[in-house]
Coordinates of C-alpha atoms (C1' of nucleotides) in Angstrom, one line a residue:
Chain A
X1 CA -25.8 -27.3 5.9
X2 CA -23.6 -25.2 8.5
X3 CA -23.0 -21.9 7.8
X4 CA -19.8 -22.0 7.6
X5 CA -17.3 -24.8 6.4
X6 CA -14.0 -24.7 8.1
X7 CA -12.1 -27.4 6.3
X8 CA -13.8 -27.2 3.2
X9 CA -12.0 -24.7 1.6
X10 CA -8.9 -25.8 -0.3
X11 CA -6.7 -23.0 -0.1
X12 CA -5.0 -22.7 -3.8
X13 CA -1.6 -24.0 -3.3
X14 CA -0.2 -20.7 -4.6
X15 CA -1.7 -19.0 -1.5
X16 CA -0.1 -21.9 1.2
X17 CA 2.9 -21.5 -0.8
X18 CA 3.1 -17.5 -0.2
X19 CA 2.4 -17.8 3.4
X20 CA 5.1 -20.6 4.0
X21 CA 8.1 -18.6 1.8
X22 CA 6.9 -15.4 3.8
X23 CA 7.5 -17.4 7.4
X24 CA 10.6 -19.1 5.5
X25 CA 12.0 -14.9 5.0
X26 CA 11.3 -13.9 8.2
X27 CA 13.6 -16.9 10.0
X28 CA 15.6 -18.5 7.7
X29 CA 17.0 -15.3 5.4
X30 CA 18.5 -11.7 5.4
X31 CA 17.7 -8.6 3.6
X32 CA 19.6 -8.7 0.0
X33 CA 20.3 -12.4 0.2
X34 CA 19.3 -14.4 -2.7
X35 CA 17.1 -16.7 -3.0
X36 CA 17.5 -20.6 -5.2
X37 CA 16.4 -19.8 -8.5
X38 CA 12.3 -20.5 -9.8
X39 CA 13.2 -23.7 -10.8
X40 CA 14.7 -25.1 -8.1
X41 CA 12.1 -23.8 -5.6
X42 CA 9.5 -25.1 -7.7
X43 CA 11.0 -28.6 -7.7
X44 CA 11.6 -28.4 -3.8
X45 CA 8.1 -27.7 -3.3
X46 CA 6.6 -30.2 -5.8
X47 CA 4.6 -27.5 -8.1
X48 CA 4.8 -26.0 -11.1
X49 CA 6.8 -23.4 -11.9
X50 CA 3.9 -20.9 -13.1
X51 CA 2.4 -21.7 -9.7
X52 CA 5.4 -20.8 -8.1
X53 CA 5.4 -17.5 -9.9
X54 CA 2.1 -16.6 -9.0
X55 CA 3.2 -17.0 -5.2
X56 CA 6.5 -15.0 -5.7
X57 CA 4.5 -12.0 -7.6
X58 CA 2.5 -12.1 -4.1
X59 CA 5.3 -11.3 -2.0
X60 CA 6.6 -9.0 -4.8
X61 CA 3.9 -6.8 -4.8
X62 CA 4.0 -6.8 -0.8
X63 CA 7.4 -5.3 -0.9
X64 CA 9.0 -8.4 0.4
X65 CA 11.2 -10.1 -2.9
X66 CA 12.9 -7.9 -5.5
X67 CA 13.3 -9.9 -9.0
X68 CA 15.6 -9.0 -11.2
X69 CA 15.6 -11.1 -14.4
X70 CA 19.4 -12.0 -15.3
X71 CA 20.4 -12.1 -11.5
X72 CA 17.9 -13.7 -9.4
X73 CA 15.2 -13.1 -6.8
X74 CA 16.4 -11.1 -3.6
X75 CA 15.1 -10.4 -0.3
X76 CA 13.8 -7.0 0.0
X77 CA 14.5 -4.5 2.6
X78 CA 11.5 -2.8 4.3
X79 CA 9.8 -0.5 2.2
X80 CA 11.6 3.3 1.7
X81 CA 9.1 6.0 3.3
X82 CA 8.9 8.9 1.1
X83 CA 7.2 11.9 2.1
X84 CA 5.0 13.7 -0.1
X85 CA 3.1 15.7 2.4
X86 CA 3.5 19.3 1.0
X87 CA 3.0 22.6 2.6
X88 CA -0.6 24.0 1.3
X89 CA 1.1 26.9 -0.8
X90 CA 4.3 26.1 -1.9
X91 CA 4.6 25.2 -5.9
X92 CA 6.6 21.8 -6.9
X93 CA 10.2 23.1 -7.5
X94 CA 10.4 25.9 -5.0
X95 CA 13.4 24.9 -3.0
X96 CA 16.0 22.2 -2.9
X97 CA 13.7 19.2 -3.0
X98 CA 14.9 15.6 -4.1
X99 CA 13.7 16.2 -7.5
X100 CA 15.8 16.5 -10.3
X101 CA 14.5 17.8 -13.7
X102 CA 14.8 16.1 -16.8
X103 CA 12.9 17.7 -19.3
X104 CA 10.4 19.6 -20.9
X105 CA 8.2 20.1 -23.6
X106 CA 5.5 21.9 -24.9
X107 CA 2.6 18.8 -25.8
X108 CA -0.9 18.2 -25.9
X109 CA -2.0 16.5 -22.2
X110 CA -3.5 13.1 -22.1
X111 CA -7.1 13.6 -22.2
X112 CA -7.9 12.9 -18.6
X113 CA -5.6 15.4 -17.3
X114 CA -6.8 17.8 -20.2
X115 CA -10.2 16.9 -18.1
X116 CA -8.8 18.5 -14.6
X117 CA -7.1 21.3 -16.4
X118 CA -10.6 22.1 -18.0
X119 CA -8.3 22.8 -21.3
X120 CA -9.0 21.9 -25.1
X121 CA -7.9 18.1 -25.3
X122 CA -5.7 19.7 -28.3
X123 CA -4.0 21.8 -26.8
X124 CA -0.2 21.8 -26.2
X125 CA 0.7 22.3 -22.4
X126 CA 3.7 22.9 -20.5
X127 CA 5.1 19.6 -19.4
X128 CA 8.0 19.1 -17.3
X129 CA 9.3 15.7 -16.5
X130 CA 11.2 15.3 -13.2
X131 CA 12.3 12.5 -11.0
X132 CA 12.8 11.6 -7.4
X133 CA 15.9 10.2 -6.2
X134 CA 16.0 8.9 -2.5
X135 CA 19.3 7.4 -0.9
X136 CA 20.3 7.0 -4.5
X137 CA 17.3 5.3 -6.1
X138 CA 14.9 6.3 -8.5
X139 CA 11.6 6.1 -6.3
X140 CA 9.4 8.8 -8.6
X141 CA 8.6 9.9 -12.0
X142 CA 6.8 13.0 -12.7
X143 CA 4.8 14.9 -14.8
X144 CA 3.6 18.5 -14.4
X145 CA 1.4 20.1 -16.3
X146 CA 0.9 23.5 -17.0
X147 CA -1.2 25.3 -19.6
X148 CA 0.3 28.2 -20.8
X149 CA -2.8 30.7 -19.9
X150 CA -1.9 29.7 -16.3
X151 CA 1.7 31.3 -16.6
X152 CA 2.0 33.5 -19.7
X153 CA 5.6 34.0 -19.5
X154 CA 6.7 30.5 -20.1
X155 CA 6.2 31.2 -23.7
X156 CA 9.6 33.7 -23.1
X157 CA 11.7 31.1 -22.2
X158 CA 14.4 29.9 -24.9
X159 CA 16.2 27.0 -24.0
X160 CA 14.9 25.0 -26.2
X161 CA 14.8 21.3 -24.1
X162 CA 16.8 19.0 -21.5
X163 CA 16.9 20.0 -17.5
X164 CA 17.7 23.2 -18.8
X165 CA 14.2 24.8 -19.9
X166 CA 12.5 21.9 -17.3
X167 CA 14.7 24.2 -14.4
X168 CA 13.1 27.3 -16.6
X169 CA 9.7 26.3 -16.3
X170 CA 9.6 25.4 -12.8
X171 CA 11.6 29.0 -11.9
X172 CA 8.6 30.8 -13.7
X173 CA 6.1 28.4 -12.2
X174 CA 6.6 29.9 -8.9
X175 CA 5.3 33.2 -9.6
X176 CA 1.4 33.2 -9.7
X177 CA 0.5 33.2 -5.4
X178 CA -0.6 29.3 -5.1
X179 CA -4.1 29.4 -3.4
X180 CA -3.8 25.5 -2.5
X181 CA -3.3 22.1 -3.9
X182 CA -5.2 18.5 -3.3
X183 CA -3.8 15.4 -3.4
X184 CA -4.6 11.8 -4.9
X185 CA -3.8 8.6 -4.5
X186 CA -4.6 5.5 -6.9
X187 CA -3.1 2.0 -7.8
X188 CA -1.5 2.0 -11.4
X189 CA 0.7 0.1 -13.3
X190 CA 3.6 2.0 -14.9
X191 CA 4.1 3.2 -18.3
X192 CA 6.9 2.5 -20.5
X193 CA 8.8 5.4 -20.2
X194 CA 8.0 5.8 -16.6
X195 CA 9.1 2.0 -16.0
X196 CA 12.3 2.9 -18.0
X197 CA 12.8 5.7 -15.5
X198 CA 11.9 3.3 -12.2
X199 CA 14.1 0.6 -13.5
X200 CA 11.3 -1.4 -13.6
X201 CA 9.7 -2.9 -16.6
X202 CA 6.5 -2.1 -17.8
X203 CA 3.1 -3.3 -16.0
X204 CA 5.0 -2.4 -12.8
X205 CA 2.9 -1.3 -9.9
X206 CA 2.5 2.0 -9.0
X207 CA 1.2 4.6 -6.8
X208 CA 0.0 7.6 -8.8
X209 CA -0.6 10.6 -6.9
X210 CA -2.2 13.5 -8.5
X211 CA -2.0 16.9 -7.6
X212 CA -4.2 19.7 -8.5
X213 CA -2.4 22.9 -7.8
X214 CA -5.3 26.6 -7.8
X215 CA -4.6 29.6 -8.5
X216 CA -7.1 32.4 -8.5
X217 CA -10.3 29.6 -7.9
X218 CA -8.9 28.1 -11.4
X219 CA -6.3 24.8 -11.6
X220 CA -3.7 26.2 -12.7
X221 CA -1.4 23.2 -13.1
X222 CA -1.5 19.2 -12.7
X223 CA 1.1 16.8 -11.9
X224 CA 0.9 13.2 -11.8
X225 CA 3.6 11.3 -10.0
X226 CA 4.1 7.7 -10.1
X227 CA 6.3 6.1 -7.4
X228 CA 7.4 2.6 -7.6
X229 CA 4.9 0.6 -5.2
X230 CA 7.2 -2.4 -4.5
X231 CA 9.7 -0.2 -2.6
X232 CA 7.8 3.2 -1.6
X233 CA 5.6 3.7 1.5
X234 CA 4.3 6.9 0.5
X235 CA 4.0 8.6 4.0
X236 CA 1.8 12.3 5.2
X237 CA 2.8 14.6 8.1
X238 CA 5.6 13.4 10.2
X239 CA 5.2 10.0 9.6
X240 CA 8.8 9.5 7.9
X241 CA 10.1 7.0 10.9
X242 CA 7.1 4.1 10.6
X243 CA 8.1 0.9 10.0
X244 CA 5.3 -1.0 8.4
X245 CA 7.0 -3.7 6.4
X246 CA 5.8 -6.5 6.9
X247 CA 2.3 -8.1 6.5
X248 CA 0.3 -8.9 9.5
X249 CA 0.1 -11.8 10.2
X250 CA -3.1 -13.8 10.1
X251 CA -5.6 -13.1 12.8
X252 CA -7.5 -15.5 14.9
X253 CA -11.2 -15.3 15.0
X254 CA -12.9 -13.9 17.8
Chain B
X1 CA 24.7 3.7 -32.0
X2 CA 21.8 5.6 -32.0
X3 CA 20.6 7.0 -28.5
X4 CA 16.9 5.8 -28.3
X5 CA 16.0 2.2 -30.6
X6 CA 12.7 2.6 -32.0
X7 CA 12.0 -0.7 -33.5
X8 CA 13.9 -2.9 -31.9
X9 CA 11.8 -3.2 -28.7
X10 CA 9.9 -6.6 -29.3
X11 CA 6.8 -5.8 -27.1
X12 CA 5.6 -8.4 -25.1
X13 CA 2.0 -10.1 -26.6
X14 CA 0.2 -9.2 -23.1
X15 CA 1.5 -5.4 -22.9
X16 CA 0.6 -4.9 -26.6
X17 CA -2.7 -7.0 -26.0
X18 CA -3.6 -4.9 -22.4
X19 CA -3.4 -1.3 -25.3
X20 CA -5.5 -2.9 -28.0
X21 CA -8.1 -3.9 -25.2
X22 CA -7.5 -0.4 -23.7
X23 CA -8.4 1.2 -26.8
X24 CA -11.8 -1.0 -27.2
X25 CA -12.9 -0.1 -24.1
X26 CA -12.6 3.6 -24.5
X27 CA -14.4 3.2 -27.7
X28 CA -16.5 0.2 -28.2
X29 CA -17.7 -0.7 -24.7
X30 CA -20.0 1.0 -22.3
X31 CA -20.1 0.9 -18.1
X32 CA -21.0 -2.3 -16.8
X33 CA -21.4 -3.8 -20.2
X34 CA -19.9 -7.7 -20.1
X35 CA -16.8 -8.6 -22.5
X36 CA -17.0 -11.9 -24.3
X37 CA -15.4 -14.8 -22.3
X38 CA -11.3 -15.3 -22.1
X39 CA -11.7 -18.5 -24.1
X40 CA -13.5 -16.4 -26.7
X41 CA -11.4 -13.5 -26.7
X42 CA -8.2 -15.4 -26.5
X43 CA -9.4 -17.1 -29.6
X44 CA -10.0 -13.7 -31.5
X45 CA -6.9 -12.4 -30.0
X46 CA -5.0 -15.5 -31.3
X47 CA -3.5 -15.8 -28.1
X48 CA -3.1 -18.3 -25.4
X49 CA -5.8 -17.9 -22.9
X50 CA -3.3 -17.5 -20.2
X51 CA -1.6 -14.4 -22.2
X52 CA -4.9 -13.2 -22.6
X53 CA -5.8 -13.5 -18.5
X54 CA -2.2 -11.2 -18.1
X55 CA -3.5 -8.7 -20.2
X56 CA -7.4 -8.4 -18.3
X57 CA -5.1 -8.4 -14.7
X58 CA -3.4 -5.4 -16.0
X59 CA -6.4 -3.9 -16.9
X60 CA -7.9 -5.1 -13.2
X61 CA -5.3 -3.7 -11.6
X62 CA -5.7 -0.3 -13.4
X63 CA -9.4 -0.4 -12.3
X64 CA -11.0 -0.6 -15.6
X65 CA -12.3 -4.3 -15.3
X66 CA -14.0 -6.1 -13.1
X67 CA -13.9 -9.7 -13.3
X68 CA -16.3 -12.2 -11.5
X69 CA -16.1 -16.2 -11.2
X70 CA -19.0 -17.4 -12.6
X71 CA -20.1 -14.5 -14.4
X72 CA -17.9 -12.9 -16.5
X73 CA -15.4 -9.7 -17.2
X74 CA -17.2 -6.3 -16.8
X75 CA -16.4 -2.4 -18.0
X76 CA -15.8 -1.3 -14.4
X77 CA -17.1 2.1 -13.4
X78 CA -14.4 5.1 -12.3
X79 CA -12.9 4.5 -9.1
X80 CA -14.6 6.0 -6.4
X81 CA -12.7 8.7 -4.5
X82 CA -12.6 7.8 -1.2
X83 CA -11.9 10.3 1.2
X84 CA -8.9 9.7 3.9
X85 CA -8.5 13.4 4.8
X86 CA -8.9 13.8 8.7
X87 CA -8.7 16.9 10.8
X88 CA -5.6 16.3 13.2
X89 CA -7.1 16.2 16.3
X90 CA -9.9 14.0 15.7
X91 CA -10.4 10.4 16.8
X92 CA -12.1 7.7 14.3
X93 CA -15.5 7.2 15.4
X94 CA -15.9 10.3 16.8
X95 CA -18.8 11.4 14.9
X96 CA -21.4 9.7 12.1
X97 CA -19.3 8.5 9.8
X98 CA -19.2 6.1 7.1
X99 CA -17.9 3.3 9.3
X100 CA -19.4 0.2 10.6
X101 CA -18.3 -1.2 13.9
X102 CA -17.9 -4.9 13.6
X103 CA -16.2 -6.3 16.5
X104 CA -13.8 -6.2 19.2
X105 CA -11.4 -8.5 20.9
X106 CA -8.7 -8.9 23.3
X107 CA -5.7 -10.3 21.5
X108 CA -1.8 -9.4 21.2
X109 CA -1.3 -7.3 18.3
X110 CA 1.1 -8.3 14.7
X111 CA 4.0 -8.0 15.6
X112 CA 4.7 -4.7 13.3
X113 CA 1.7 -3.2 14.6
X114 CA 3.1 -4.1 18.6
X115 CA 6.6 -2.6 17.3
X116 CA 4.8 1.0 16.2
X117 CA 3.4 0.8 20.0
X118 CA 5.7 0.0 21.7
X119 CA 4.7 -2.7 23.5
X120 CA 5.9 -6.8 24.0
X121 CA 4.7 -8.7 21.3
X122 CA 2.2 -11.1 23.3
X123 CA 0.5 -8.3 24.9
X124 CA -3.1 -8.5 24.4
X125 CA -4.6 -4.8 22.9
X126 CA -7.7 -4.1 22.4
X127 CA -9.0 -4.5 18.7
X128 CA -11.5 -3.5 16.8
X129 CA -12.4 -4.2 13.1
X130 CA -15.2 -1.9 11.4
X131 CA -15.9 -1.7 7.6
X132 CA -15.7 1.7 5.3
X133 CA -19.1 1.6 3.3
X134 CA -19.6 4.2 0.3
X135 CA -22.5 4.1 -2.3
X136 CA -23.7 0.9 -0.8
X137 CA -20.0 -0.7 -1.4
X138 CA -17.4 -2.3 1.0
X139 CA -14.5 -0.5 0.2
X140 CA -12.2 -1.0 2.9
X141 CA -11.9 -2.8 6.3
X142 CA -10.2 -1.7 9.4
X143 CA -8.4 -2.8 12.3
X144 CA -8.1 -0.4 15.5
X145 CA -5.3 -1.1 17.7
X146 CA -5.5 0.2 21.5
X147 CA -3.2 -1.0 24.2
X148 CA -5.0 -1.1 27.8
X149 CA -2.5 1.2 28.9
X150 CA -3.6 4.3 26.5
X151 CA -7.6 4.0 28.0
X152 CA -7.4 2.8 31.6
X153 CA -11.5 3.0 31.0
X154 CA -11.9 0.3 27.9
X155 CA -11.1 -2.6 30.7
X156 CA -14.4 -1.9 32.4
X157 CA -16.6 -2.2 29.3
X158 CA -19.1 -5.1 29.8
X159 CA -20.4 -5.9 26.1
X160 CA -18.7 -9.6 25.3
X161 CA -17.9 -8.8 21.8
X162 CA -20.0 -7.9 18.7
X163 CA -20.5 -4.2 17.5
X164 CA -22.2 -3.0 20.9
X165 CA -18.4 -3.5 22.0
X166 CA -17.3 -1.8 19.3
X167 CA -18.7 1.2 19.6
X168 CA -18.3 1.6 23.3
X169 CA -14.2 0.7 22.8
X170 CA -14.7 3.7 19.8
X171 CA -16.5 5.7 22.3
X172 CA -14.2 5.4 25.4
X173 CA -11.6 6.0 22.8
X174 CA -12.4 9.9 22.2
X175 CA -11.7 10.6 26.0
X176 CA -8.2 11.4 26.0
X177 CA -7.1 14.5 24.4
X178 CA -5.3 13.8 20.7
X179 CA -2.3 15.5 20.0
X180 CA -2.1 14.4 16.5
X181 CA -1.9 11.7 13.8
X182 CA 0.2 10.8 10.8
X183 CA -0.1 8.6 7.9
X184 CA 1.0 6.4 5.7
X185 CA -0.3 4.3 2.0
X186 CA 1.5 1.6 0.9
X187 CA 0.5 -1.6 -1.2
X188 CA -0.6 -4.8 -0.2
X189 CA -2.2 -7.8 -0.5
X190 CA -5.6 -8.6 0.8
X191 CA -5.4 -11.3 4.2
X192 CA -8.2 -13.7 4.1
X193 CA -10.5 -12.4 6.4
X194 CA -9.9 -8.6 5.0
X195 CA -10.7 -10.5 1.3
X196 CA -14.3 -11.8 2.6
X197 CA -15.2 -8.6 4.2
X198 CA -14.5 -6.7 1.0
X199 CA -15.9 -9.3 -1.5
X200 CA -12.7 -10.1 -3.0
X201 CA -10.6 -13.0 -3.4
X202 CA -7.2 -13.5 -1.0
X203 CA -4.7 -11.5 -2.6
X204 CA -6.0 -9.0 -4.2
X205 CA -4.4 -5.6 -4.4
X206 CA -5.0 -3.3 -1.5
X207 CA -4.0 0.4 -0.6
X208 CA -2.9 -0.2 3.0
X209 CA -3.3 3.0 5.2
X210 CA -1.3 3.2 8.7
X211 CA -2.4 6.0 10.7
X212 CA -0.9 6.9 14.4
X213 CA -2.3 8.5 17.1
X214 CA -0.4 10.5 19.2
X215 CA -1.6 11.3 22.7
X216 CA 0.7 13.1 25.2
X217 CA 4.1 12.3 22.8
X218 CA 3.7 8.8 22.9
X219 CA 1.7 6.5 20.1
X220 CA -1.6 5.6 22.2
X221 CA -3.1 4.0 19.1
X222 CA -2.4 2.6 15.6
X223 CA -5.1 1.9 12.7
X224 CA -4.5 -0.3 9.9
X225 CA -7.1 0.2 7.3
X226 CA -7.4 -1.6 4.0
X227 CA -8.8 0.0 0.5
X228 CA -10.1 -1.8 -2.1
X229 CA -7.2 -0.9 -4.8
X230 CA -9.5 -1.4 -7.9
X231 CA -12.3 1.0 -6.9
X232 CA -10.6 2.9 -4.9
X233 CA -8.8 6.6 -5.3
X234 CA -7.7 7.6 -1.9
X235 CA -8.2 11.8 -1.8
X236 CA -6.8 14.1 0.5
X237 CA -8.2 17.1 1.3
X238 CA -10.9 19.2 -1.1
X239 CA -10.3 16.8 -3.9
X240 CA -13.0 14.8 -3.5
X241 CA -14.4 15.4 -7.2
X242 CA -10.5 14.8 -9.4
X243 CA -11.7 12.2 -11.7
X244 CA -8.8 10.8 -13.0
X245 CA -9.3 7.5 -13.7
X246 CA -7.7 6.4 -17.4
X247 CA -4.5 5.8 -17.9
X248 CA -2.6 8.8 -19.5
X249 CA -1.7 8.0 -22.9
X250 CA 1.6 6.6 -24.5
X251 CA 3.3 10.1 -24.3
X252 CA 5.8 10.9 -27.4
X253 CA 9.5 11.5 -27.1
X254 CA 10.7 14.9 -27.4
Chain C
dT1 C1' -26.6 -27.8 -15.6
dA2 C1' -24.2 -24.8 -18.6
dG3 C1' -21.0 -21.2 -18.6
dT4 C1' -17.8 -18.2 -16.2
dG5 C1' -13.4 -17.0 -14.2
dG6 C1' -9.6 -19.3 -11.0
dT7 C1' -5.9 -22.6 -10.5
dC8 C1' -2.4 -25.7 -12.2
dT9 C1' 0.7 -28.3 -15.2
dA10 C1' 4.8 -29.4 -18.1
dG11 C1' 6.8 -28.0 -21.2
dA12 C1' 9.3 -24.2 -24.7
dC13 C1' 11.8 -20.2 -26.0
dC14 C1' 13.4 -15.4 -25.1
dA15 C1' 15.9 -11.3 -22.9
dC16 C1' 19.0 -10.1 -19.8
dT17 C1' 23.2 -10.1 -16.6
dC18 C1' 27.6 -11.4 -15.5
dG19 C1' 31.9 -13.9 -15.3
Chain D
dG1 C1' 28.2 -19.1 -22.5
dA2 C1' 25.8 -20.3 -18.4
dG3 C1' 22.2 -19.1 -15.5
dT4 C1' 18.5 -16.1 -14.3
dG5 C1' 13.8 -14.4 -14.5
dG6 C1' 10.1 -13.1 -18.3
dT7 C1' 6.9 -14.7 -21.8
dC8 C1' 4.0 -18.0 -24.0
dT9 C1' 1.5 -22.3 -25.1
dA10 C1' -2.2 -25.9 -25.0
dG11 C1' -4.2 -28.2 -22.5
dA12 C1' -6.8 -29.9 -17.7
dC13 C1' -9.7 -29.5 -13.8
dC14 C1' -12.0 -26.8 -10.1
dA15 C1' -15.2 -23.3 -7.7
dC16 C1' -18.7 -20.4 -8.4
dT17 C1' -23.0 -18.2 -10.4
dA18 C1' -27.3 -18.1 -12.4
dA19 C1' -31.0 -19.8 -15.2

DNA sequence: TAGTGGTCTAGACCACTCG
DNA sequence: GAGTGGTCTAGACCACTAA
């Protein structure tokens, strides 16, 4: 038997299907233009609509169709770049960032961030919720958490919720000298407040970066920020201006 | 009308189905311990076996399953954190690290890549493709792009192809002086031939990561390296040991 | 060869958007 | 109310793995 078999392999027909609606979006439509509805394309190319799915979630999760149920599938523009390279001591909040606050409140963390804060998995933390906009679109939610050893005079503050005591916490946030932060990036799929947030629904991928902020040798605060992975190159350093949209396309063998 | 609806939110079978499973897995299963099959759990579940397969892709893409063709569903391990950290003036390759050198050809670059160098879209650069390996895993495949025109010197390299010509391109690579380097994550979709290399099938959910390297103001070389999304937490800088890997929990309203 | 996950079908109904 | 994408079903067959 040869090692390998070159037209053996029956590519599933959701695959073939992917790669001939990407060529078809490349030549044959423009950014924002929709698309003929699932049934229709399914019909035209002879499959089942499932199957037809599956090869539109593809290209969804590349960045490349926009679905909206109720309207119709749209072509996507290239992915937003959205910086999140910070400097090394500067807390979340600290100047006129593209953040706006939404709320806070004073909670137990979920147990794996209760984890990196080394707290009780009981006990109630600071937690402000904030959200990115970017040439007006919700890219970003946030949460940051902050224990209220790290920054004893968060228990002062009185407003009692809303962007209001969120502003509050953040204010007071910045005073303890920030020794340094590291950063993390993972796949995720979005919660359902967070989707409610993204205008996305829920089971939406999304790229959850984590943040450990030290003070004093100690984390003194986590954030978690999920931005919306079909329309967010998340980019470091002064890489704002690349223009990485679309896939490569296949490459021949040496 | 009341602000928030509580009850009125019919929750889709899968979403509902991806918590309950969730929940088990925290509890009732251990590391690398094998679910029953879909047809099974469907059947317990009361459930189609294609809702069940929505719920298990969730919980793939999240990183706490690991499914296999022909053997079954598995209780995934924590993703591994993957460093992507460089220091700014440093060229891949340049010393031992965890990359392989696979190969390197002649061949004109896709067509975003030839964009972000700035050169004509049938110009033939220099490529080579290495793999990532950590804890005796693939976990992400890479493709180095370097016009002629950046190293004069890689044209008189004599080794056909194979990794010998990898690592003397890598190695001519390091002779002109780096100014710097910037970065970007995004998601993707594995190609075919990235797939193979990192034991997954086509399709499957990538981190992609775009650096540039800058020599002399002008981008003299462009890396497109692809991370296994489900066992993979990219980390930047000292963060090496965050272990976030669960999901936060449902939060509740204020 | 038995058992697993992967692909595919042809329907049905639901939730949402918009004219 | 018409049209869209989202969810769900109950099957079928295929590709792969391992005993």
């Amino acid at each position: 038997m040869g090692t390998t078999q070159l037209g053996t392999v029956p590519e599933p027909k959701y695959w073939h299907l992917r790669t001939v609606l990407a060529e078809a979006l490349d030549t044959e439509f423009a950014v924002g233009e929709i698309l003929p509805n699932e049934r229709e394309l399914a019909a035209r190319f002879g499959v089942a609509r499932a199957t037809l799915r599956q090869a539109l979630e593809q290209l969804e999760l590349e960045g490349r169709l926009q679905r909206r149920r109720g309207v119709g599938t749209t072509v996507a523009p290239p992915r937003l770049g959205v910086d999140v390279s910070t400097p090394t001591h500067v807390w979340p909040g600290a100047d006129q960032d593209a953040w706006q606050p939404r709320d806070c409140v004073l909670a137990p963390a979920p147990a794996p961030v209760a984890r990196l804060l080394e707290t009780a998995a009981d006990e109630a933390v600071h937690t402000v919720r904030r959200v990115r906009v970017t040439h007006g679109q919700s890219v970003a939610a946030e949460l940051i958490y902050v224990p209220s050893a790290s920054v004893p005079e968060l228990s002062a503050i009185d407003a009692p919720s809303g962007p209001a005591r969120a502003r509050s916490v953040l204010r007071e946030l910045r005073r303890p000298a920030l020794d340094g932060q590291d950063r993390a990036v993972e796949l995720g799929s979005a919660r359902a407040d967070d989707a409610k947030e993204l205008d996305r629904l829920p089971g939406a991928p999304v790229l959850v970066v984590t943040t450990r902020y030290a003070v004093a040798g100690r984390i003194a605060a986590v954030s978690v920020a999920t931005y919306r992975a079909d329309t967010c190159r998340l980019t470091f350093g002064e890489s704002g201006d690349l223009e990485i949209s679309d896939q490569p396309q296949e490459r021949r063998a040496s």
